[in-house]
mmCIF file of C-alpha atoms in Angstrom:
data_model
loop_
_atom_site.group_PDB
_atom_site.id
_atom_site.type_symbol
_atom_site.label_atom_id
_atom_site.label_comp_id
_atom_site.label_asym_id
_atom_site.label_seq_id
_atom_site.Cartn_x
_atom_site.Cartn_y
_atom_site.Cartn_z
ATOM 1 C CA MET A 1269 -31.019 -4.273 1.687
ATOM 2 C CA LYS A 1270 -27.481 -5.815 3.735
ATOM 3 C CA ILE A 1271 -24.268 -3.508 3.234
ATOM 4 C CA ARG A 1272 -21.095 -3.575 4.467
ATOM 5 C CA TYR A 1273 -18.436 -1.138 4.005
ATOM 6 C CA LEU A 1274 -14.992 -2.188 4.330
ATOM 7 C CA ILE A 1275 -12.281 0.931 4.957
ATOM 8 C CA MET A 1276 -8.454 1.049 6.388
ATOM 9 C CA HIS A 1277 -9.046 3.064 8.979
ATOM 10 C CA ALA A 1278 -12.497 4.443 9.867
ATOM 11 C CA TYR A 1279 -11.397 6.623 13.048
ATOM 12 C CA GLY A 1280 -8.822 8.620 11.427
ATOM 13 C CA THR A 1281 -9.194 11.882 8.719
ATOM 14 C CA GLY A 1282 -9.597 12.041 5.063
ATOM 15 C CA GLY A 1283 -12.175 12.488 2.288
ATOM 16 C CA THR A 1284 -12.748 8.703 1.831
ATOM 17 C CA ILE A 1285 -13.800 8.204 5.620
ATOM 18 C CA ARG A 1286 -15.780 11.269 5.319
ATOM 19 C CA THR A 1287 -17.812 9.814 1.847
ATOM 20 C CA VAL A 1288 -17.828 6.653 2.953
ATOM 21 C CA PHE A 1289 -19.615 7.725 6.494
ATOM 22 C CA THR A 1290 -21.959 10.333 4.369
ATOM 23 C CA GLN A 1291 -22.682 7.221 2.396
ATOM 24 C CA ALA A 1292 -23.375 4.446 4.964
ATOM 25 C CA SER A 1293 -25.110 6.902 7.154
ATOM 26 C CA THR A 1294 -27.894 7.835 4.073
ATOM 27 C CA MET A 1295 -28.269 4.150 3.347
ATOM 28 C CA ALA A 1296 -28.789 3.281 6.840
ATOM 29 C CA ALA A 1297 -31.409 6.470 7.166
ATOM 30 C CA ALA A 1298 -33.434 4.666 3.778
ATOM 31 C CA GLY A 1299 -33.726 1.672 6.286
ATOM 32 C CA HIS A 1300 -31.198 -0.688 5.111
ATOM 33 C CA ASP A 1301 -29.028 -2.564 7.448
ATOM 34 C CA VAL A 1302 -25.625 -1.221 6.989
ATOM 35 C CA GLU A 1303 -22.135 -1.379 9.047
ATOM 36 C CA VAL A 1304 -18.790 -0.099 8.582
ATOM 37 C CA VAL A 1305 -15.511 -2.479 9.104
ATOM 38 C CA SER A 1306 -12.656 -0.682 10.004
ATOM 39 C CA VAL A 1307 -9.110 -2.725 9.177
ATOM 40 C CA LEU A 1308 -7.050 -0.531 11.857
ATOM 41 C CA ARG A 1309 -8.399 1.228 15.044
ATOM 42 C CA ARG A 1310 -5.927 3.545 16.385
ATOM 43 C CA SER A 1311 -8.366 6.128 18.066
ATOM 44 C CA ASP A 1312 -11.361 5.555 20.382
ATOM 45 C CA GLU A 1313 -13.771 7.614 18.619
ATOM 46 C CA PRO A 1314 -14.402 8.184 14.559
ATOM 47 C CA ARG A 1315 -13.993 11.771 13.737
ATOM 48 C CA PHE A 1316 -16.407 11.944 11.396
ATOM 49 C CA PRO A 1317 -19.998 11.798 12.330
ATOM 50 C CA LEU A 1318 -21.892 8.604 11.730
ATOM 51 C CA ASP A 1319 -25.852 7.744 12.010
ATOM 52 C CA PRO A 1320 -25.791 5.573 14.801
ATOM 53 C CA ARG A 1321 -27.978 2.919 13.399
ATOM 54 C CA VAL A 1322 -24.441 2.020 11.164
ATOM 55 C CA ARG A 1323 -22.677 -0.689 13.449
ATOM 56 C CA LEU A 1324 -18.957 0.002 13.281
ATOM 57 C CA TRP A 1325 -16.222 -2.214 14.642
ATOM 58 C CA ALA A 1326 -12.433 -3.400 13.523
ATOM 59 C CA LEU A 1327 -11.157 -5.929 12.634
ATOM 60 C CA THR A 1328 -7.684 -5.297 14.679
ATOM 61 C CA ASP A 1329 -7.466 -2.722 17.375
ATOM 62 C CA GLN A 1330 -4.067 -1.166 17.500
ATOM 63 C CA ARG A 1331 -4.995 1.255 20.639
ATOM 64 C CA PRO A 1332 -2.594 1.154 23.307
ATOM 65 C CA HIS A 1333 -5.105 0.452 25.470
ATOM 66 C CA ALA A 1334 -6.579 -1.912 24.073
ATOM 67 C CA PRO A 1335 -8.468 -4.866 25.524
ATOM 68 C CA ALA A 1336 -6.056 -7.798 25.529
ATOM 69 C CA GLU A 1337 -7.344 -10.461 23.076
ATOM 70 C CA GLU A 1338 -9.862 -13.631 24.679
ATOM 71 C CA LEU A 1339 -7.793 -16.789 24.035
ATOM 72 C CA PRO A 1340 -9.932 -18.919 21.269
ATOM 73 C CA ARG A 1341 -11.399 -22.348 22.599
ATOM 74 C CA GLY A 1342 -10.314 -25.413 21.014
ATOM 75 C CA PRO A 1343 -6.556 -26.269 19.967
ATOM 76 C CA LEU A 1344 -7.243 -26.015 16.317
ATOM 77 C CA ALA A 1345 -8.576 -22.059 16.928
ATOM 78 C CA ARG A 1346 -5.270 -21.844 18.835
ATOM 79 C CA ARG A 1347 -3.230 -22.419 16.906
ATOM 80 C CA ARG A 1348 -4.643 -20.211 14.351
ATOM 81 C CA ALA A 1349 -4.319 -17.615 16.511
ATOM 82 C CA GLN A 1350 -0.658 -18.164 17.293
ATOM 83 C CA HIS A 1351 0.006 -18.301 13.676
ATOM 84 C CA ALA A 1352 -1.435 -15.389 13.221
ATOM 85 C CA ALA A 1353 0.236 -13.613 15.807
ATOM 86 C CA ALA A 1354 3.713 -14.818 14.612
ATOM 87 C CA GLN A 1355 2.914 -13.094 11.417
ATOM 88 C CA ALA A 1356 3.228 -9.781 12.923
ATOM 89 C CA GLY A 1357 5.441 -7.318 11.207
ATOM 90 C CA LYS A 1358 5.937 -9.699 8.063
ATOM 91 C CA PRO A 1359 5.321 -8.523 4.858
ATOM 92 C CA PRO A 1360 2.087 -9.159 3.307
ATOM 93 C CA HIS A 1361 1.910 -11.448 0.932
ATOM 94 C CA HIS A 1362 -1.033 -9.928 -1.780
ATOM 95 C CA ILE A 1363 -0.696 -5.828 -1.502
ATOM 96 C CA PRO A 1364 1.491 -4.487 -4.106
ATOM 97 C CA GLU A 1365 4.565 -2.461 -2.547
ATOM 98 C CA GLY A 1366 3.471 0.640 -4.550
ATOM 99 C CA GLU A 1367 -0.166 0.726 -2.856
ATOM 100 C CA PHE A 1368 -0.422 3.951 -1.006
ATOM 101 C CA GLY A 1369 -1.412 2.037 2.011
ATOM 102 C CA HIS A 1370 0.997 -0.329 1.726
ATOM 103 C CA SER A 1371 2.754 0.584 4.991
ATOM 104 C CA HIS A 1372 -0.306 0.267 6.871
ATOM 105 C CA PHE A 1373 -0.436 -3.554 6.290
ATOM 106 C CA ASP A 1374 1.588 -6.241 7.550
ATOM 107 C CA ARG A 1375 0.946 -10.184 7.053
ATOM 108 C CA ARG A 1376 -1.015 -10.492 10.672
ATOM 109 C CA ILE A 1377 -3.417 -7.607 9.640
ATOM 110 C CA GLU A 1378 -3.689 -8.781 5.769
ATOM 111 C CA LEU A 1379 -4.487 -12.456 7.259
ATOM 112 C CA ALA A 1380 -7.270 -10.810 9.189
ATOM 113 C CA THR A 1381 -8.710 -9.125 6.239
ATOM 114 C CA ILE A 1382 -8.632 -12.282 4.152
ATOM 115 C CA ASP A 1383 -10.851 -14.505 7.227
ATOM 116 C CA TYR A 1384 -13.386 -11.869 7.489
ATOM 117 C CA LEU A 1385 -13.873 -11.855 3.532
ATOM 118 C CA ARG A 1386 -13.635 -15.380 3.757
ATOM 119 C CA GLN A 1387 -16.717 -15.674 6.003
ATOM 120 C CA LEU A 1388 -19.778 -13.441 4.114
ATOM 121 C CA THR A 1389 -21.762 -15.351 2.237
ATOM 122 C CA ASP A 1390 -24.622 -12.545 1.721
ATOM 123 C CA GLY A 1391 -25.682 -8.853 0.752
ATOM 124 C CA ILE A 1392 -23.315 -5.986 -0.848
ATOM 125 C CA LEU A 1393 -19.607 -5.942 0.283
ATOM 126 C CA VAL A 1394 -18.133 -2.051 -0.938
ATOM 127 C CA THR A 1395 -14.201 -1.861 -0.694
ATOM 128 C CA THR A 1396 -12.587 1.506 -0.747
ATOM 129 C CA ARG A 1397 -8.969 1.358 -1.794
ATOM 130 C CA PRO A 1398 -6.845 -0.303 -4.262
ATOM 131 C CA ALA A 1399 -5.820 -2.791 -1.092
ATOM 132 C CA LEU A 1400 -9.175 -3.851 0.149
ATOM 133 C CA ASN A 1401 -10.221 -4.312 -3.446
ATOM 134 C CA ILE A 1402 -7.652 -6.903 -4.744
ATOM 135 C CA LEU A 1403 -8.130 -8.325 -1.539
ATOM 136 C CA ALA A 1404 -11.519 -8.690 -2.077
ATOM 137 C CA ALA A 1405 -11.569 -9.641 -5.772
ATOM 138 C CA LEU A 1406 -9.052 -13.161 -4.556
ATOM 139 C CA PHE A 1407 -10.765 -13.836 -1.324
ATOM 140 C CA ALA A 1408 -14.707 -12.712 -0.901
ATOM 141 C CA THR A 1409 -16.869 -15.592 -1.452
ATOM 142 C CA SER A 1410 -18.932 -15.925 -4.677
ATOM 143 C CA GLY A 1411 -22.471 -15.178 -2.346
ATOM 144 C CA VAL A 1412 -21.731 -11.369 -1.953
ATOM 145 C CA VAL A 1413 -22.045 -9.089 -4.404
ATOM 146 C CA LYS A 1414 -18.610 -7.066 -5.192
ATOM 147 C CA VAL A 1415 -18.382 -3.526 -5.423
ATOM 148 C CA ALA A 1416 -14.953 -1.985 -5.568
ATOM 149 C CA GLN A 1417 -14.614 1.830 -4.780
ATOM 150 C CA GLU A 1418 -12.120 3.959 -6.274
ATOM 151 C CA HIS A 1419 -11.479 7.413 -4.866
ATOM 152 C CA MET A 1420 -7.720 8.233 -7.183
ATOM 153 C CA ASN A 1421 -7.933 8.659 -10.169
ATOM 154 C CA LEU A 1422 -6.121 5.785 -12.451
ATOM 155 C CA SER A 1423 -3.029 7.177 -13.488
ATOM 156 C CA THR A 1424 -2.218 8.117 -9.669
ATOM 157 C CA HIS A 1425 -1.865 4.487 -8.924
ATOM 158 C CA ARG A 1426 1.740 2.773 -9.171
ATOM 159 C CA PRO A 1427 2.769 0.268 -12.227
ATOM 160 C CA ASP A 1428 2.499 -2.781 -9.940
ATOM 161 C CA VAL A 1429 -1.412 -1.728 -8.524
ATOM 162 C CA ARG A 1430 -2.260 -1.002 -12.287
ATOM 163 C CA GLU A 1431 -0.987 -4.428 -13.553
ATOM 164 C CA ALA A 1432 -3.202 -5.940 -10.334
ATOM 165 C CA ILE A 1433 -6.058 -3.803 -11.197
ATOM 166 C CA ALA A 1434 -5.854 -4.777 -14.573
ATOM 167 C CA ARG A 1435 -5.742 -8.506 -13.376
ATOM 168 C CA LEU A 1436 -8.329 -8.690 -10.876
ATOM 169 C CA TYR A 1437 -11.242 -5.757 -11.341
ATOM 170 C CA PRO A 1438 -12.749 -7.914 -13.537
ATOM 171 C CA ALA A 1439 -13.635 -10.181 -10.983
ATOM 172 C CA PHE A 1440 -16.045 -7.059 -9.347
ATOM 173 C CA ASP A 1441 -19.506 -6.930 -9.945
ATOM 174 C CA ALA A 1442 -19.318 -3.420 -10.516
ATOM 175 C CA VAL A 1443 -16.222 -0.981 -9.926
ATOM 176 C CA ALA A 1444 -17.184 2.631 -9.259
ATOM 177 C CA VAL A 1445 -15.308 5.580 -9.697
ATOM 178 C CA LEU A 1446 -15.922 9.114 -9.315
ATOM 179 C CA THR A 1447 -15.628 11.156 -12.842
ATOM 180 C CA HIS A 1448 -16.364 10.242 -16.349
ATOM 181 C CA ARG A 1449 -12.484 10.471 -17.543
ATOM 182 C CA ASP A 1450 -11.608 7.875 -15.283
ATOM 183 C CA ARG A 1451 -14.918 5.661 -15.951
ATOM 184 C CA GLN A 1452 -13.148 5.791 -19.491
ATOM 185 C CA ASP A 1453 -9.655 5.584 -18.423
ATOM 186 C CA TYR A 1454 -11.000 2.052 -16.265
ATOM 187 C CA GLU A 1455 -12.720 0.318 -19.104
ATOM 188 C CA GLN A 1456 -9.605 0.548 -21.477
ATOM 189 C CA TRP A 1457 -7.378 -0.638 -18.811
ATOM 190 C CA ALA A 1458 -9.042 -3.186 -17.265
ATOM 191 C CA PRO A 1459 -11.496 -4.920 -20.027
ATOM 192 C CA GLY A 1460 -14.406 -6.556 -19.146
ATOM 193 C CA THR A 1461 -14.940 -4.498 -15.646
ATOM 194 C CA ARG A 1462 -18.285 -2.976 -15.042
ATOM 195 C CA VAL A 1463 -17.224 0.424 -14.425
ATOM 196 C CA VAL A 1464 -19.838 2.578 -13.438
ATOM 197 C CA ARG A 1465 -19.557 6.401 -12.320
ATOM 198 C CA VAL A 1466 -20.764 7.432 -9.026
ATOM 199 C CA PRO A 1467 -19.798 10.839 -7.284
ATOM 200 C CA ASN A 1468 -19.336 11.467 -3.832
ATOM 201 C CA ALA A 1469 -21.760 13.253 -1.513
ATOM 202 C CA VAL A 1470 -21.254 16.327 0.668
ATOM 203 C CA HIS A 1471 -22.441 15.625 3.789
ATOM 204 C CA SER A 1472 -24.954 18.330 3.797
ATOM 205 C CA LEU A 1473 -26.179 21.137 1.528
ATOM 206 C CA LYS A 1474 -27.723 22.902 4.854
ATOM 207 C CA GLN A 1475 -24.886 25.123 5.273
ATOM 208 C CA LYS A 1476 -24.170 28.829 6.186
ATOM 209 C CA PRO A 1477 -23.523 30.249 3.025
ATOM 210 C CA SER A 1478 -20.439 32.487 3.034
ATOM 211 C CA THR A 1479 -21.314 36.810 2.198
ATOM 212 C CA CYS A 1480 -17.613 36.369 0.201
ATOM 213 C CA SER A 1481 -16.848 40.095 1.893
ATOM 214 C CA SER A 1482 -14.500 38.721 3.877
ATOM 215 C CA LYS A 1483 -10.277 38.911 3.238
ATOM 216 C CA ILE A 1484 -9.793 35.013 3.785
ATOM 217 C CA ALA A 1485 -8.543 32.402 1.581
ATOM 218 C CA VAL A 1486 -8.725 28.685 3.121
ATOM 219 C CA ALA A 1487 -7.383 25.339 1.652
ATOM 220 C CA ALA A 1488 -7.763 22.068 3.625
ATOM 221 C CA GLY A 1489 -6.334 18.686 3.410
ATOM 222 C CA ARG A 1490 -3.443 16.607 4.518
ATOM 223 C CA PHE A 1491 -0.054 17.769 4.785
ATOM 224 C CA ARG A 1492 1.394 15.587 1.670
ATOM 225 C CA THR A 1493 3.022 16.423 -1.563
ATOM 226 C CA GLN A 1494 -0.403 15.832 -3.485
ATOM 227 C CA LYS A 1495 -1.567 18.341 -1.893
ATOM 228 C CA GLY A 1496 0.764 21.012 -3.477
ATOM 229 C CA PHE A 1497 1.102 23.568 -0.241
ATOM 230 C CA ASP A 1498 4.552 23.914 -1.217
ATOM 231 C CA MET A 1499 3.024 25.577 -4.435
ATOM 232 C CA LEU A 1500 0.014 27.744 -3.029
ATOM 233 C CA ILE A 1501 2.277 29.083 -0.338
ATOM 234 C CA PRO A 1502 4.472 30.862 -2.860
ATOM 235 C CA ALA A 1503 1.780 31.911 -5.110
ATOM 236 C CA PHE A 1504 0.027 33.471 -2.323
ATOM 237 C CA ALA A 1505 2.933 35.556 -1.374
ATOM 238 C CA GLN A 1506 2.932 36.753 -4.850
ATOM 239 C CA ALA A 1507 -0.665 37.712 -4.668
ATOM 240 C CA VAL A 1508 -0.247 39.341 -1.440
ATOM 241 C CA GLU A 1509 2.254 41.602 -2.768
ATOM 242 C CA GLU A 1510 -0.902 43.492 -4.466
ATOM 243 C CA PHE A 1511 -3.182 42.393 -1.752
ATOM 244 C CA PRO A 1512 -1.572 42.976 1.537
ATOM 245 C CA ASP A 1513 -5.007 43.025 3.766
ATOM 246 C CA TRP A 1514 -5.522 39.125 2.739
ATOM 247 C CA GLN A 1515 -4.307 36.142 4.475
ATOM 248 C CA LEU A 1516 -4.582 32.592 3.987
ATOM 249 C CA ARG A 1517 -5.745 29.749 6.629
ATOM 250 C CA ILE A 1518 -4.679 26.329 5.634
ATOM 251 C CA PHE A 1519 -6.026 23.429 7.753
ATOM 252 C CA GLY A 1520 -4.807 20.048 8.355
ATOM 253 C CA SER A 1521 -1.608 18.470 9.602
ATOM 254 C CA GLY A 1522 0.933 15.838 8.045
ATOM 255 C CA GLU A 1523 4.296 14.994 7.804
ATOM 256 C CA LYS A 1524 4.854 18.247 5.408
ATOM 257 C CA GLN A 1525 4.068 20.571 7.930
ATOM 258 C CA GLY A 1526 7.728 21.434 9.091
ATOM 259 C CA GLN A 1527 8.929 21.855 5.599
ATOM 260 C CA LEU A 1528 5.779 24.036 5.305
ATOM 261 C CA ARG A 1529 6.532 26.731 7.997
ATOM 262 C CA ARG A 1530 9.869 26.889 6.727
ATOM 263 C CA LEU A 1531 8.735 27.938 3.676
ATOM 264 C CA ILE A 1532 6.494 30.571 5.054
ATOM 265 C CA GLU A 1533 9.368 32.068 6.711
ATOM 266 C CA LYS A 1534 11.486 31.976 3.784
ATOM 267 C CA HIS A 1535 8.884 34.354 2.158
ATOM 268 C CA HIS A 1536 8.118 36.464 5.153
ATOM 269 C CA MET A 1537 4.537 35.182 5.260
ATOM 270 C CA TYR A 1538 4.123 34.544 9.128
ATOM 271 C CA ASN A 1539 1.446 37.151 9.583
ATOM 272 C CA HIS A 1540 -0.542 36.255 6.110
ATOM 273 C CA ILE A 1541 -0.669 32.596 5.928
ATOM 274 C CA PHE A 1542 -1.544 30.653 9.026
ATOM 275 C CA LEU A 1543 -1.209 26.014 9.520
ATOM 276 C CA MET A 1544 -4.493 25.928 11.184
ATOM 277 C CA GLY A 1545 -3.687 22.457 12.075
ATOM 278 C CA MET A 1546 -6.590 20.009 12.368
ATOM 279 C CA THR A 1547 -10.417 21.060 13.218
ATOM 280 C CA ASP A 1548 -13.686 19.769 13.632
ATOM 281 C CA LYS A 1549 -15.414 23.018 12.744
ATOM 282 C CA LEU A 1550 -14.434 23.386 9.066
ATOM 283 C CA ASP A 1551 -17.840 24.070 8.015
ATOM 284 C CA ASP A 1552 -17.819 27.426 10.419
ATOM 285 C CA GLU A 1553 -14.402 28.177 8.793
ATOM 286 C CA LEU A 1554 -15.437 28.094 5.524
ATOM 287 C CA ALA A 1555 -18.604 30.027 6.208
ATOM 288 C CA LYS A 1556 -16.230 32.920 6.576
ATOM 289 C CA ALA A 1557 -14.127 32.624 4.123
ATOM 290 C CA SER A 1558 -14.418 34.399 0.429
ATOM 291 C CA MET A 1559 -12.849 31.799 -1.861
ATOM 292 C CA TYR A 1560 -11.584 28.084 -1.657
ATOM 293 C CA VAL A 1561 -8.137 27.355 -3.219
ATOM 294 C CA LEU A 1562 -6.853 23.822 -4.608
ATOM 295 C CA SER A 1563 -3.307 23.220 -5.420
ATOM 296 C CA SER A 1564 -3.145 19.602 -5.745
ATOM 297 C CA ARG A 1565 -0.663 17.892 -8.112
ATOM 298 C CA PHE A 1566 -3.746 15.101 -8.339
ATOM 299 C CA GLU A 1567 -7.097 14.295 -6.992
ATOM 300 C CA GLY A 1568 -9.855 11.735 -7.371
ATOM 301 C CA LEU A 1569 -12.707 14.151 -6.772
ATOM 302 C CA PRO A 1570 -11.793 16.927 -4.019
ATOM 303 C CA MET A 1571 -14.609 16.589 -1.607
ATOM 304 C CA VAL A 1572 -13.582 19.199 0.630
ATOM 305 C CA MET A 1573 -14.031 21.639 -2.723
ATOM 306 C CA LEU A 1574 -17.330 20.245 -2.930
ATOM 307 C CA GLU A 1575 -17.808 21.360 0.742
ATOM 308 C CA ALA A 1576 -16.682 24.875 -0.267
ATOM 309 C CA MET A 1577 -19.260 25.093 -2.841
ATOM 310 C CA SER A 1578 -21.270 24.057 -0.610
ATOM 311 C CA HIS A 1579 -21.044 27.539 1.096
ATOM 312 C CA ALA A 1580 -21.375 29.406 -1.615
ATOM 313 C CA LEU A 1581 -17.686 30.054 -2.150
ATOM 314 C CA PRO A 1582 -16.233 30.429 -5.165
ATOM 315 C CA VAL A 1583 -12.718 28.155 -6.117
ATOM 316 C CA VAL A 1584 -9.461 28.536 -7.483
ATOM 317 C CA SER A 1585 -8.500 25.608 -8.732
ATOM 318 C CA PHE A 1586 -4.997 23.291 -10.460
ATOM 319 C CA ASP A 1587 -7.125 21.661 -13.516
ATOM 320 C CA CYS A 1588 -5.123 18.777 -11.954
ATOM 321 C CA PRO A 1589 -6.570 15.068 -13.300
ATOM 322 C CA THR A 1590 -8.903 14.702 -11.987
ATOM 323 C CA GLY A 1591 -11.933 15.895 -10.609
ATOM 324 C CA PRO A 1592 -11.850 19.877 -10.416
ATOM 325 C CA ALA A 1593 -12.998 20.597 -14.510
ATOM 326 C CA ASP A 1594 -15.483 17.424 -13.707
ATOM 327 C CA VAL A 1595 -16.918 20.261 -11.537
ATOM 328 C CA ILE A 1596 -16.104 23.987 -12.127
ATOM 329 C CA THR A 1597 -16.732 25.495 -15.359
ATOM 330 C CA ASP A 1598 -13.541 27.581 -15.783
ATOM 331 C CA GLY A 1599 -14.993 31.522 -15.245
ATOM 332 C CA LYS A 1600 -18.485 30.218 -13.713
ATOM 333 C CA GLU A 1601 -18.051 28.841 -10.412
ATOM 334 C CA GLY A 1602 -14.384 29.719 -9.957
ATOM 335 C CA LEU A 1603 -11.312 29.605 -11.765
ATOM 336 C CA LEU A 1604 -9.136 27.011 -13.213
ATOM 337 C CA VAL A 1605 -5.239 27.230 -13.949
ATOM 338 C CA PRO A 1606 -2.831 24.974 -15.822
ATOM 339 C CA PRO A 1607 -1.637 22.332 -13.412
ATOM 340 C CA ARG A 1608 1.627 23.365 -11.544
ATOM 341 C CA ASP A 1609 1.639 26.905 -13.012
ATOM 342 C CA VAL A 1610 2.296 28.721 -9.514
ATOM 343 C CA ASP A 1611 2.281 32.261 -11.050
ATOM 344 C CA GLY A 1612 -1.258 31.204 -12.974
ATOM 345 C CA LEU A 1613 -2.639 30.481 -9.357
ATOM 346 C CA ALA A 1614 -1.356 33.756 -8.060
ATOM 347 C CA ARG A 1615 -3.074 35.496 -10.821
ATOM 348 C CA ALA A 1616 -6.213 33.887 -10.303
ATOM 349 C CA MET A 1617 -6.283 34.599 -6.637
ATOM 350 C CA LYS A 1618 -5.544 38.611 -7.471
ATOM 351 C CA ILE A 1619 -8.909 38.547 -9.999
ATOM 352 C CA LEU A 1620 -10.788 37.106 -7.463
ATOM 353 C CA MET A 1621 -8.913 39.030 -4.275
ATOM 354 C CA ALA A 1622 -9.957 42.431 -6.364
ATOM 355 C CA ASP A 1623 -14.097 41.952 -7.052
ATOM 356 C CA GLU A 1624 -15.985 40.998 -3.979
ATOM 357 C CA GLY A 1625 -18.974 41.147 -6.560
ATOM 358 C CA LEU A 1626 -17.286 38.257 -8.938
ATOM 359 C CA ARG A 1627 -16.967 36.379 -5.370
ATOM 360 C CA ALA A 1628 -20.421 36.672 -4.979
ATOM 361 C CA GLU A 1629 -21.708 35.412 -8.313
ATOM 362 C CA MET A 1630 -19.419 32.598 -8.912
ATOM 363 C CA GLY A 1631 -20.403 31.416 -4.796
ATOM 364 C CA ASP A 1632 -23.714 31.676 -6.332
ATOM 365 C CA ALA A 1633 -23.046 29.155 -8.973
ATOM 366 C CA ALA A 1634 -20.875 27.280 -7.225
ATOM 367 C CA LEU A 1635 -24.375 26.705 -5.128
ATOM 368 C CA MET A 1636 -26.121 25.577 -7.653
ATOM 369 C CA THR A 1637 -23.873 23.363 -9.127
ATOM 370 C CA VAL A 1638 -23.020 21.340 -5.810
ATOM 371 C CA GLN A 1639 -26.789 20.631 -5.546
ATOM 372 C CA ASP A 1640 -25.934 17.557 -7.827
ATOM 373 C CA TYR A 1641 -23.886 16.428 -5.136
ATOM 374 C CA SER A 1642 -26.390 16.208 -2.318
ATOM 375 C CA PRO A 1643 -26.296 13.232 -0.305
ATOM 376 C CA GLU A 1644 -30.023 12.419 -1.817
ATOM 377 C CA SER A 1645 -29.127 12.327 -5.133
ATOM 378 C CA VAL A 1646 -26.079 10.470 -4.920
ATOM 379 C CA HIS A 1647 -28.294 7.938 -2.641
ATOM 380 C CA ALA A 1648 -30.218 7.542 -5.521
ATOM 381 C CA GLN A 1649 -27.365 6.427 -8.003
ATOM 382 C CA TRP A 1650 -26.208 4.276 -5.094
ATOM 383 C CA THR A 1651 -29.363 2.342 -4.580
ATOM 384 C CA GLU A 1652 -30.313 1.995 -7.921
ATOM 385 C CA LEU A 1653 -27.105 0.389 -8.515
ATOM 386 C CA PHE A 1654 -27.079 -1.937 -5.275
ATOM 387 C CA GLU A 1655 -30.542 -2.886 -5.986
ATOM 388 C CA GLU A 1656 -30.101 -4.072 -9.985
ATOM 389 C CA LEU A 1657 -26.739 -5.997 -9.143
ATOM 390 C CA LEU A 1658 -28.687 -8.219 -6.573
ATOM 391 C CA ALA A 1659 -31.316 -9.126 -8.802
ATOM 392 C CA GLU A 1660 -28.577 -9.971 -11.566
ATOM 393 C CA LYS A 1661 -27.160 -12.049 -8.256
ATOM 394 C CA ARG A 1662 -30.328 -13.686 -7.598
ATOM 395 C CA ARG A 1663 -31.115 -14.743 -11.401
#
């Protein structure tokens, strides 16, 4: 099979990039012809590992030292290139303003993406966020099998994005979502759309397990409102009053970093809560910890939580939409807390802080549950879906 993954910025960080790389690598290892196409390129090298058999390239190169584009030959091609260059900085025509990635697009980038979609004639195209899904629905040719991936739950999308979903997603051969709840929501919102549930896979199950004996809790993610670290910090401050020998390590970066530092200082947590920055050794850090804490206001399917479970870590999580409750049974692999209940999050962390045996027991259960999210298990689901869609296209 020829499989193309179209992603916004393959050279950045984030759960979507990591899961797409895992999918692409697994498919390439199975002998398929796979490429990852990045709309943007702003770094020299990708941050996550990618099988060398997967071709990686970008539609637009925004690196400061990017090589100058060669002028196309022929007057028509030159006029098209000049027209495209003149669109830089102008707003896109087709991307709703409510799409979280709207700021990454201008008209020039949008046109480059449309040109790419229009020249595809075969194989499978997998698009990975609403902006790219919308463009694929409008401009990808009928010769290609179109699969839209949704990495966020429907309720988090803004009204203009949801309107585009209802109008355009029936054009896809399949729309893949991460949870059973989201499958029901998308089927109701966009009647006539074929919606399938395929979870994301962890990148590996061959991880060093935690002993759950340390006094370390870990959280990770972009420093954005979605991740709820502004609620996690005061919750951990409550827990530390009873368990002063514990510390919280938060890995990530983002625009809320200054706000989070001020919150740490406000609660006098500078000896207990540490903003660790970005790391390419997160697996090692998870193995050192004794619990993972998810404080998000909303999720799709939280990948770092699954990665933590692959290290036999118990989880304390808000029962936010969607994802945590699809994976965790309260009291088995961890503890679920009502959304945005800061006091409840503190109480749940204290339960695990007080009981090393309970942490180990829940960690073992987490390791068993995460087996369903292995690359091999999820790969089989994607392979079955792709083969079925190709057969339907041939018919």
